[in-house]
Short mmCIF file of C-alpha atoms in Angstrom, two decimals:
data_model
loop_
_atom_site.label_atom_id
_atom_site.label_comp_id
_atom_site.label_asym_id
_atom_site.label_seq_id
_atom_site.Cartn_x
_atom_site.Cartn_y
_atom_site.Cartn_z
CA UNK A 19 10.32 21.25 25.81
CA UNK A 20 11.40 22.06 21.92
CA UNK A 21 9.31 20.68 19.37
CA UNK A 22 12.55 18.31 18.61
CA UNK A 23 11.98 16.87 22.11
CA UNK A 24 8.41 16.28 21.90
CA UNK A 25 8.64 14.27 18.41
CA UNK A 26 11.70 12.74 18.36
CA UNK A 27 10.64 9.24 19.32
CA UNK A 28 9.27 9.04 15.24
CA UNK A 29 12.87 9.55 14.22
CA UNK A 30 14.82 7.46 16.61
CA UNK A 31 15.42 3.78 14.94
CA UNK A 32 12.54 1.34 15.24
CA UNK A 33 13.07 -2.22 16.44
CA UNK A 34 10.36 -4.92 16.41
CA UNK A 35 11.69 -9.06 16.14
CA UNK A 36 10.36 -9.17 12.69
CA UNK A 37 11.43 -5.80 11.26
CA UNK A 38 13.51 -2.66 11.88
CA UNK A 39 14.02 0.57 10.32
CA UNK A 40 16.18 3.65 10.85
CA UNK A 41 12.93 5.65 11.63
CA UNK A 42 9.04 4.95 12.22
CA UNK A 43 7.84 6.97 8.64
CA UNK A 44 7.03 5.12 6.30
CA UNK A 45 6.45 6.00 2.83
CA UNK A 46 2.75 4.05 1.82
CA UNK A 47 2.69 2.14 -1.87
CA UNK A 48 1.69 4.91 -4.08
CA UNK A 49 1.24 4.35 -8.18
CA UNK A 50 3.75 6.38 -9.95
CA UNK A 51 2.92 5.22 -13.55
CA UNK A 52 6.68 4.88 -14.27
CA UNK A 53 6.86 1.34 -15.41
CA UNK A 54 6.62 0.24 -18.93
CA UNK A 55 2.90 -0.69 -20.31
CA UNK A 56 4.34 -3.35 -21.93
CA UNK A 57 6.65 -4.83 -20.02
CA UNK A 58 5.90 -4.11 -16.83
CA UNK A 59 9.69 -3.28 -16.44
CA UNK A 60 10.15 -0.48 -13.36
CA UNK A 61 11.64 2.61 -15.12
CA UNK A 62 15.00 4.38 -13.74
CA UNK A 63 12.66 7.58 -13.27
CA UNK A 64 10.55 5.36 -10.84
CA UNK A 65 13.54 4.16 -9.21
CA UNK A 66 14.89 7.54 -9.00
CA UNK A 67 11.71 9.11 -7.02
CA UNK A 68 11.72 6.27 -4.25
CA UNK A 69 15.14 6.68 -4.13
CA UNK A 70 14.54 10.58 -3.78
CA UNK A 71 12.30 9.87 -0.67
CA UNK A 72 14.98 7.10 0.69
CA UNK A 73 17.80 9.67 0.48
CA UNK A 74 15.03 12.43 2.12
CA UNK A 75 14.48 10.32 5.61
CA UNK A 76 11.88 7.31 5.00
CA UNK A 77 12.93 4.38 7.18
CA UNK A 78 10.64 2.39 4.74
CA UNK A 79 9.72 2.36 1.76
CA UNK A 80 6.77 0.33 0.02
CA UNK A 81 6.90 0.18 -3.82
CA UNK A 82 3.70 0.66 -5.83
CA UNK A 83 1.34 -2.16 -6.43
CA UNK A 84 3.45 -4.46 -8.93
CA UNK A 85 1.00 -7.56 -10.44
CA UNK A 86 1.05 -10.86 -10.28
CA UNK A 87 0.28 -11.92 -13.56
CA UNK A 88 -0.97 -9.67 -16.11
CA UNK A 89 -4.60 -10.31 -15.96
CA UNK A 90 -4.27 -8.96 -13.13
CA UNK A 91 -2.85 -5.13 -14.25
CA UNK A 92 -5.16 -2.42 -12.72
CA UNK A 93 -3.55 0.57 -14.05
CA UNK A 94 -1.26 1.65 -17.04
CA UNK A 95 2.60 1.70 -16.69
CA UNK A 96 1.80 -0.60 -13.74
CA UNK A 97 4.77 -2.17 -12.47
CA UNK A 98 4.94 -5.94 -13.12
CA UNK A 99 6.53 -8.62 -10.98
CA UNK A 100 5.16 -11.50 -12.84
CA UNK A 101 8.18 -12.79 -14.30
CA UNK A 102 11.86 -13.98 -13.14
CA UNK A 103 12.88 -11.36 -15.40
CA UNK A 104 12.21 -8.48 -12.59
CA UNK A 105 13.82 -9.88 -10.02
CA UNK A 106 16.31 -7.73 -11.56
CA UNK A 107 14.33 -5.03 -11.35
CA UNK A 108 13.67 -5.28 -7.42
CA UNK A 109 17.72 -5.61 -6.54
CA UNK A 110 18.25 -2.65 -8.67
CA UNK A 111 15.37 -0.66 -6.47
CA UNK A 112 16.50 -2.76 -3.16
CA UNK A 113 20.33 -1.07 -3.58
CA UNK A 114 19.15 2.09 -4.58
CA UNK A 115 16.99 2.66 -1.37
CA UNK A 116 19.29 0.40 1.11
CA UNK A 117 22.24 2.55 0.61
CA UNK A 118 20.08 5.01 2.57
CA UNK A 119 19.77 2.98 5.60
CA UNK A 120 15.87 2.57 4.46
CA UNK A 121 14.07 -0.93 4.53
CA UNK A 122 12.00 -1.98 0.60
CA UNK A 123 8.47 -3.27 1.15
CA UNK A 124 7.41 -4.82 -2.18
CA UNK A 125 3.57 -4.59 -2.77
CA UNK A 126 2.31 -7.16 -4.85
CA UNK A 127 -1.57 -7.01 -5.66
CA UNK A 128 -4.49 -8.39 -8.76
CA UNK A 129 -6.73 -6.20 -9.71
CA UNK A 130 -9.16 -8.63 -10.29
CA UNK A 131 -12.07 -6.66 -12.08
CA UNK A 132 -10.90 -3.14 -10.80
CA UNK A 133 -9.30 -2.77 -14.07
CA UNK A 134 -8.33 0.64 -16.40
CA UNK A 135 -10.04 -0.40 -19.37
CA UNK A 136 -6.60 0.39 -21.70
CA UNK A 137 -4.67 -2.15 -19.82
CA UNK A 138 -6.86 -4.61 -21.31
CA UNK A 139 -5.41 -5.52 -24.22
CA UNK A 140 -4.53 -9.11 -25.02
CA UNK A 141 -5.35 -10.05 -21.57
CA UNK A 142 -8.95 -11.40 -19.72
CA UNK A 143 -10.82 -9.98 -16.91
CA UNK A 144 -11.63 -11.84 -13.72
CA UNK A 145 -13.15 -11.11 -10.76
CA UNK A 146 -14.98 -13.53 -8.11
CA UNK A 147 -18.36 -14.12 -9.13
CA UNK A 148 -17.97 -12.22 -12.90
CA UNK A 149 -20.11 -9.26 -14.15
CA UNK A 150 -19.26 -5.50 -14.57
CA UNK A 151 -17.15 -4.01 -11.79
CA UNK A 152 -18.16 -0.84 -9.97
CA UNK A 153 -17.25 2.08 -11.47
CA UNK A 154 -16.52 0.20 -14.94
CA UNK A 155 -17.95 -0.82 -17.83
CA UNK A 156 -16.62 -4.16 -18.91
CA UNK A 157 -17.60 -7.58 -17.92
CA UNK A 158 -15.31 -9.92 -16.19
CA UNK A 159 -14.93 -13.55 -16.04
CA UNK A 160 -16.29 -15.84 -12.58
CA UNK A 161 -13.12 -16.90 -11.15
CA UNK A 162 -13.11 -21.11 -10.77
CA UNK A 163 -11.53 -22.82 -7.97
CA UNK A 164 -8.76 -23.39 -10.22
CA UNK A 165 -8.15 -19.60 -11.26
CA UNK A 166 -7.94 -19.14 -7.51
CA UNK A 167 -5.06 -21.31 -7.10
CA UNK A 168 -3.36 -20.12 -10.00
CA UNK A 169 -3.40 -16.55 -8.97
CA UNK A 170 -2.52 -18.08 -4.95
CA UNK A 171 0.66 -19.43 -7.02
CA UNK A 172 1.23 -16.35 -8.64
CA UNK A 173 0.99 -14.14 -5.31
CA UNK A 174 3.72 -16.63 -4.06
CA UNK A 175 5.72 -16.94 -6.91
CA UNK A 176 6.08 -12.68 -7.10
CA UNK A 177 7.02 -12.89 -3.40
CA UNK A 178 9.45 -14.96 -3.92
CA UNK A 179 10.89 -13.26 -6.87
CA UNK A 180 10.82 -9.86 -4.10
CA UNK A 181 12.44 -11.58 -1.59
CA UNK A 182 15.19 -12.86 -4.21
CA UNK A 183 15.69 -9.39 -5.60
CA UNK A 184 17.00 -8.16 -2.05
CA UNK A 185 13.51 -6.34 -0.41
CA UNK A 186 13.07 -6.26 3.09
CA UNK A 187 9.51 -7.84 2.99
CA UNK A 188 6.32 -7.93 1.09
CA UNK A 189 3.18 -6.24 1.72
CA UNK A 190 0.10 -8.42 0.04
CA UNK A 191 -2.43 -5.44 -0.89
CA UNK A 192 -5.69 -6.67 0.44
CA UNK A 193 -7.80 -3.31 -0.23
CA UNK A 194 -8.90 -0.57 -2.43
CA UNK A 195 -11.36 -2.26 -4.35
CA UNK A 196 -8.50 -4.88 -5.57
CA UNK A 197 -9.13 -8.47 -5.90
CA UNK A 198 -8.93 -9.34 -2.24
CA UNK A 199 -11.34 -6.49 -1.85
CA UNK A 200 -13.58 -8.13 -3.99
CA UNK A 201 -14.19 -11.29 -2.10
CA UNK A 202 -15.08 -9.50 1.13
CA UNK A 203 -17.80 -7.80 -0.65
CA UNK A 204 -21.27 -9.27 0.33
CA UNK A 205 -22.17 -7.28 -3.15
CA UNK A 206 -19.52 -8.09 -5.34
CA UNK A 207 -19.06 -11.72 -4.46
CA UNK A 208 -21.70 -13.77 -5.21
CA UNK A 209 -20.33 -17.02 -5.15
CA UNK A 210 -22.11 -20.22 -3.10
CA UNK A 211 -18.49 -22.18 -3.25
CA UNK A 212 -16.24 -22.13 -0.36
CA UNK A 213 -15.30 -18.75 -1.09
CA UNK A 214 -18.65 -17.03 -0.73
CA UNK A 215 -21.89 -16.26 1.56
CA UNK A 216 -19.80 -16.05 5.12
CA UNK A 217 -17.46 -13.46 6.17
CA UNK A 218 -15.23 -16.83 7.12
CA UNK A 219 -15.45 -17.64 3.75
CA UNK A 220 -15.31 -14.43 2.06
CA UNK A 221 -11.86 -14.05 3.78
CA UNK A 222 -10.70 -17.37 2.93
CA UNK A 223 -8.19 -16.53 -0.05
CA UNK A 224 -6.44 -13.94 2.47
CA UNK A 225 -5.41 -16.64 4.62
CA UNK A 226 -4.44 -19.25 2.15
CA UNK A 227 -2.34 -16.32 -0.30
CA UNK A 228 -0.54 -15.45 3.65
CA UNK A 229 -0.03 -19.88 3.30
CA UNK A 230 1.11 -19.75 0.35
CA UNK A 231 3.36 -16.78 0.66
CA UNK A 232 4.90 -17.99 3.96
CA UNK A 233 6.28 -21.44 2.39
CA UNK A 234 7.58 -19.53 -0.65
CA UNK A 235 9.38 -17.27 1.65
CA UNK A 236 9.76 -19.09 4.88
CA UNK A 237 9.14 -17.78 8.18
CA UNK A 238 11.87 -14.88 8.76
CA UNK A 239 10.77 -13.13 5.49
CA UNK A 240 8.01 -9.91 6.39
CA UNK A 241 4.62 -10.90 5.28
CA UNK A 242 2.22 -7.45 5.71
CA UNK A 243 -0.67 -6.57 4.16
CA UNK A 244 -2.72 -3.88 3.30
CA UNK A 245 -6.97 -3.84 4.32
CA UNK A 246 -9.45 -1.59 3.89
CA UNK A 247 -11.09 -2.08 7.39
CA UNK A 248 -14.78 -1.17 5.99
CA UNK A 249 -15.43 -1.36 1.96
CA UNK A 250 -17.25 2.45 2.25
CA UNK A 251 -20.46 1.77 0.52
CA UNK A 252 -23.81 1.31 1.99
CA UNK A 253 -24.12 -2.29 1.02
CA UNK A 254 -20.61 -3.21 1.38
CA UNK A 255 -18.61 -4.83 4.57
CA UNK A 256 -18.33 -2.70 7.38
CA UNK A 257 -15.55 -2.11 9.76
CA UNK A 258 -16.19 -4.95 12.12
CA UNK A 259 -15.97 -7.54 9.12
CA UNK A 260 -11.95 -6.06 8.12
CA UNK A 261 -11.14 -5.79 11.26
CA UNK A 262 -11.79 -9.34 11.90
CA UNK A 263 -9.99 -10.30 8.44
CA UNK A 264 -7.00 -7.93 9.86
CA UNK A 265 -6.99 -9.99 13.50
CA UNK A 266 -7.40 -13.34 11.49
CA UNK A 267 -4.35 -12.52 9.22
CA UNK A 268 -2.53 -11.77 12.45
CA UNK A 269 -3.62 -14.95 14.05
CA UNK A 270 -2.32 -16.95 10.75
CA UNK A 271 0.76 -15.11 11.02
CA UNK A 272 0.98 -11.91 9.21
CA UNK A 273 3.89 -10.13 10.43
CA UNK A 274 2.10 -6.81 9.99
CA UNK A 275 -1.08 -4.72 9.50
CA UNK A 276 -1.55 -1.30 7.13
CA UNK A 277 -4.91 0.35 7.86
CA UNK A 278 -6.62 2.07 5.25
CA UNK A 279 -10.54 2.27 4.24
CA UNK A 280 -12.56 2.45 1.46
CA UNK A 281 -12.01 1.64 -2.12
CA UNK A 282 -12.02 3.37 -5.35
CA UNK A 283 -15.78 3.35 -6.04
CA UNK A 284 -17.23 4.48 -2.63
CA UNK A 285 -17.16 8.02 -3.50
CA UNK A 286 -15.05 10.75 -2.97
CA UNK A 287 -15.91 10.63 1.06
CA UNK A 288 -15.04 7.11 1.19
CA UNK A 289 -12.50 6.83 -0.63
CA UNK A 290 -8.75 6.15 0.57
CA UNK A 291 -7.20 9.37 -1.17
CA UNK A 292 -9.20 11.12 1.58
CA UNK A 293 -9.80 15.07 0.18
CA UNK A 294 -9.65 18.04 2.30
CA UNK A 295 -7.30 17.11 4.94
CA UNK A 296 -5.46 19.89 6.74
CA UNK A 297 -2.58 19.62 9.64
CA UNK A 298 -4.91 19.24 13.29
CA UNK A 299 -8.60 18.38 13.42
CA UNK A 300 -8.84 16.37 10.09
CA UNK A 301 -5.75 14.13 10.19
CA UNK A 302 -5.13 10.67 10.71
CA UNK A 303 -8.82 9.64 9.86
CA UNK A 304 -8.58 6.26 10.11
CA UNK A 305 -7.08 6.35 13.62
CA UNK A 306 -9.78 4.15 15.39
CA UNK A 307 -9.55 1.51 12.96
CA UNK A 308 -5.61 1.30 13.90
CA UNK A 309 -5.95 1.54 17.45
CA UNK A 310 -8.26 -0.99 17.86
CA UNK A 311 -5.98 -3.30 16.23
CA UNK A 312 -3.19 -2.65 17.65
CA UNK A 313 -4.87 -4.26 20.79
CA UNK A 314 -4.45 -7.92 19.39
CA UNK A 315 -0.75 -7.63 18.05
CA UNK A 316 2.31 -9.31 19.26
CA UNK A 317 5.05 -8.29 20.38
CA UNK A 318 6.80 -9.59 16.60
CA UNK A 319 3.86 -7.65 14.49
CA UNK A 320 3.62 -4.27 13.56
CA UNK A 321 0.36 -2.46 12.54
CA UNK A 322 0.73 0.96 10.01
CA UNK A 323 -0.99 3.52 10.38
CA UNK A 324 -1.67 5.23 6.94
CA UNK A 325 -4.11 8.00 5.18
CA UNK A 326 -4.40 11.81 6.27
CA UNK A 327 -0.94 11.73 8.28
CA UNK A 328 0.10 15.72 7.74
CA UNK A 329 1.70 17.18 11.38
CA UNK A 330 4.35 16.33 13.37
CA UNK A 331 2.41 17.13 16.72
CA UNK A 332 -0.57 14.32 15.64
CA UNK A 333 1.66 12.21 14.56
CA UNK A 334 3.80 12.25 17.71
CA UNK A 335 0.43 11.96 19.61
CA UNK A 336 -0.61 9.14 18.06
CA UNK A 337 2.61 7.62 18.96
CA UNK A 338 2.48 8.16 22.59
CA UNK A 339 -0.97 6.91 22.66
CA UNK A 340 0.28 3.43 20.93
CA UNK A 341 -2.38 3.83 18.03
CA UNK A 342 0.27 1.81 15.90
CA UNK A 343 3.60 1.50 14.99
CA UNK A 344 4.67 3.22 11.86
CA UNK A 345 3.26 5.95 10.22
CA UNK A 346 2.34 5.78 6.12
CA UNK A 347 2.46 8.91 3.88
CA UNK A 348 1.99 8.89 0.44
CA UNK A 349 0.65 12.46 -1.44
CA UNK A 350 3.16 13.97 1.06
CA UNK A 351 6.41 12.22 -0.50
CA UNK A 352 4.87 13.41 -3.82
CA UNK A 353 5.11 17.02 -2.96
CA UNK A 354 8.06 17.02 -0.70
CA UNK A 355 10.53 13.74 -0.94
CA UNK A 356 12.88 15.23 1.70
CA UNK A 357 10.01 15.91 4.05
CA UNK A 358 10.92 13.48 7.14
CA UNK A 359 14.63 15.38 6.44
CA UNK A 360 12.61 19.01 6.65
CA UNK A 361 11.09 18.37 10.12
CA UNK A 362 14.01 16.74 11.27
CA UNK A 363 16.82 18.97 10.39
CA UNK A 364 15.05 22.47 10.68
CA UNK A 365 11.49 23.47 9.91
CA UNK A 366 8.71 21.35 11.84
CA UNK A 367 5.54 22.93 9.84
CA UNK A 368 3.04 20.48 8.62
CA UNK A 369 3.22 18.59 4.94
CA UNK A 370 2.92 21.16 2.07
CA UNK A 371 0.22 18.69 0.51
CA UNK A 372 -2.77 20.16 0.19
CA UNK A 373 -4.79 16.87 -0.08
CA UNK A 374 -6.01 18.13 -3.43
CA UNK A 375 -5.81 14.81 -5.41
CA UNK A 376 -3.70 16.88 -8.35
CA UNK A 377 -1.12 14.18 -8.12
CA UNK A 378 -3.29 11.39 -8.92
CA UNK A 379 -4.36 13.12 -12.00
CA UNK A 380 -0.85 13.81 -13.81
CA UNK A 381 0.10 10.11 -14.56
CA UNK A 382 -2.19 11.34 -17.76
CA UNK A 383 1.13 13.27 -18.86
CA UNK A 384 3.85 10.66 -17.71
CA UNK A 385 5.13 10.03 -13.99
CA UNK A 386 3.09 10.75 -11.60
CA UNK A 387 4.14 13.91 -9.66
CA UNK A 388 2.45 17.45 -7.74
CA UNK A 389 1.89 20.15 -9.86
CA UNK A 390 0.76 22.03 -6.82
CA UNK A 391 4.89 22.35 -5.88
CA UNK A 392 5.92 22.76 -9.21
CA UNK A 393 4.33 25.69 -9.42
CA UNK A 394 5.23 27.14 -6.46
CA UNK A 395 9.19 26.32 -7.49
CA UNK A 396 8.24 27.76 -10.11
CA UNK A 397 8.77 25.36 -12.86
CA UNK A 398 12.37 24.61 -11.89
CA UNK A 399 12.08 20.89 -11.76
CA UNK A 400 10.23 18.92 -13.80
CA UNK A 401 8.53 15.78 -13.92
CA UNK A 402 10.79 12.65 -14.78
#
């Protein structure tokens, strides 16, 4: 059997009741730092690169985390979706990736106090029971009952404004060290309200953002979103507390599940940019966590599968073993955006990414892309 036979399940079309797409990659929300700081307007250079990896094979394609209202802006030339005036923005992106046959997957997220201290600016600083954040050195503001259902209006109100705009669906970003993130944390949430002390409570703005979402958008409208099963840090929720927010979610209706771990200040071994990943042994590290959840899906939801995907042949594996349904890549599209086209069309060798993190560090310089393949092509593209 030819290595096209063995994997070519991932690139034949993927049908589920509550979403489809022309192929099971999928190309994982990934910060681009394309947008403009002020603004939050998506650039045509950030356009352009999902576009790139539409026109290169991705079935899917999830945008980078835009905000719901600017307190809640994590990073610099963030993309914003916090006003009517980017719905505009979202059927510009929605056209420019359809006409590709792929499906748009709008991430909308709050930083809550997981904030870049220059985005600050003319803005305040929540987070769920107030203090400094991990990893900064700023304090935040406690969130009130009433914040929370001002920022549950705003996660609706940006869905809505995603689902006018064209997308195929929304993915609500429940990890990383984000605002969601925050509430699970035993450490970080401190609260004695209904939203602390109890993992039931703890969990309790996931379920009534998914509430709110669903009325804004009704019920044929995709509703994912993205968990870090365990937090990473010694005092922080383990895996048994996100996978039970994850099987919750799906219980209240989610219509899908990405898998990831860790969050931004768990170190570099917990942390969901995973270093040091090579094509074999190393992949797909948060494989269990996806597996196990894919025992308590529907036949209408969808779990994804994303972090350390590299190789055809795990990938492929993974798929005959029914660890999940669609596979998320996201340092990969930055070094190669025709990839999926690559190991369809001729050469089957693993992702050129070498895991190295470089990416990550260029949005100092403008749009985030790999220097690692810019040097090998020799400088002969640039960075937009």
């Amino acid at each position: 059997m030819t290595w096209k036979e063995k994997t070519i399940a991932l690139f034949d079309r993927f049908e589920n009741p509550s979403f489809s797409a022309r192929n099971r990659f999928l190309r994982s929300a990934t910060w681009l730092a394309g947008a403009d700081d002020d603004t939050g307007e998506i650039s045509s250079a950030e356009i352009g690169r999902h576009t790139e990896i539409a026109a290169g094979g991705a079935g899917t394609i999830i945008t980078g985390s835009a905000y719901v209202n600017r307190n809640g802006k994590s990073l610099r030339r963030q993309w914003g979706l916090d006003t009517d005036e980017r719905i505009s923005d979202v059927a510009v992106l929605a056209d420019a990736v359809q006409r590709f046959d792929s499906k748009l997957i709008v991430q909308i997220c709050h930083a809550g106090g997981q904030r870049d201290a220059a985005v600050i600016g003319g803005t305040r600083s929540f987070s769920p029971s107030g203090g400094i954040h991990p990893g900064r050195d700023f304090g935040t503001e406690p969130l009130t009952q009433s914040d929370i259902l001002s920022i549950r209006a705003d996660f609706a109100a940006s869905a809505r404004r995603a689902q006018k705009g064209g997308a195929d669906g929304v993915e609500i970003h429940g990890g990383h060290g984000l605002l969601l993130t925050q509430f699970l944390s035993p450490v970080i949430n401190r609260r004695d309200d209904i939203y602390g002390g109890p993992l039931e409570n703890r969990m309790r703005i996931f379920r009534e953002i998914l509430s709110d979402v669903r009325e804004a958008v009704g019920i044929d409208f995709p509703i994912w979103f993205k968990i870090s099963i365990a937090e990473g840090t010694a005092e922080g929720y383990k895996t048994e507390d996100g996978l039970a927010v994850a099987k919750t979610l799906l219980s209240d209706g989610a219509d899908g599940i990405e898998v990831s771990y860790g969050t931004g200040y768990a170190g570099a071994a917990n942390s969901p940019s995973v270093i040091g990943i090579s094509a074999g042994g190393t992949e797909a590290p948060f494989r269990e966590y996806a597996a196990e959840l894919k025992k308590y899906v529907s036949s209408k939801q969808i779990v994804v599968l994303t972090g350390g995907l590299r190789s055809l042949p795990v990938i492929s594996d993974l798929l005959q073993r029914g660890v999940c349904d669609l596979f998320g890549l996201s340092r990969p599209f930055n070094a190669e955006p025709d990839l999926v086209n690559r190991w369809y069309e001729e050469d089957p060798r693993p992702s050129a990414c070498i895991s190295c993190n470089a990416c990550l560090r260029t949005a100092e310089y403008g749009m985030v892309y790999c220097p690692v393949m810019r040097d090998r092509n020799e400088g002969s593209w640039d960075p937009l």
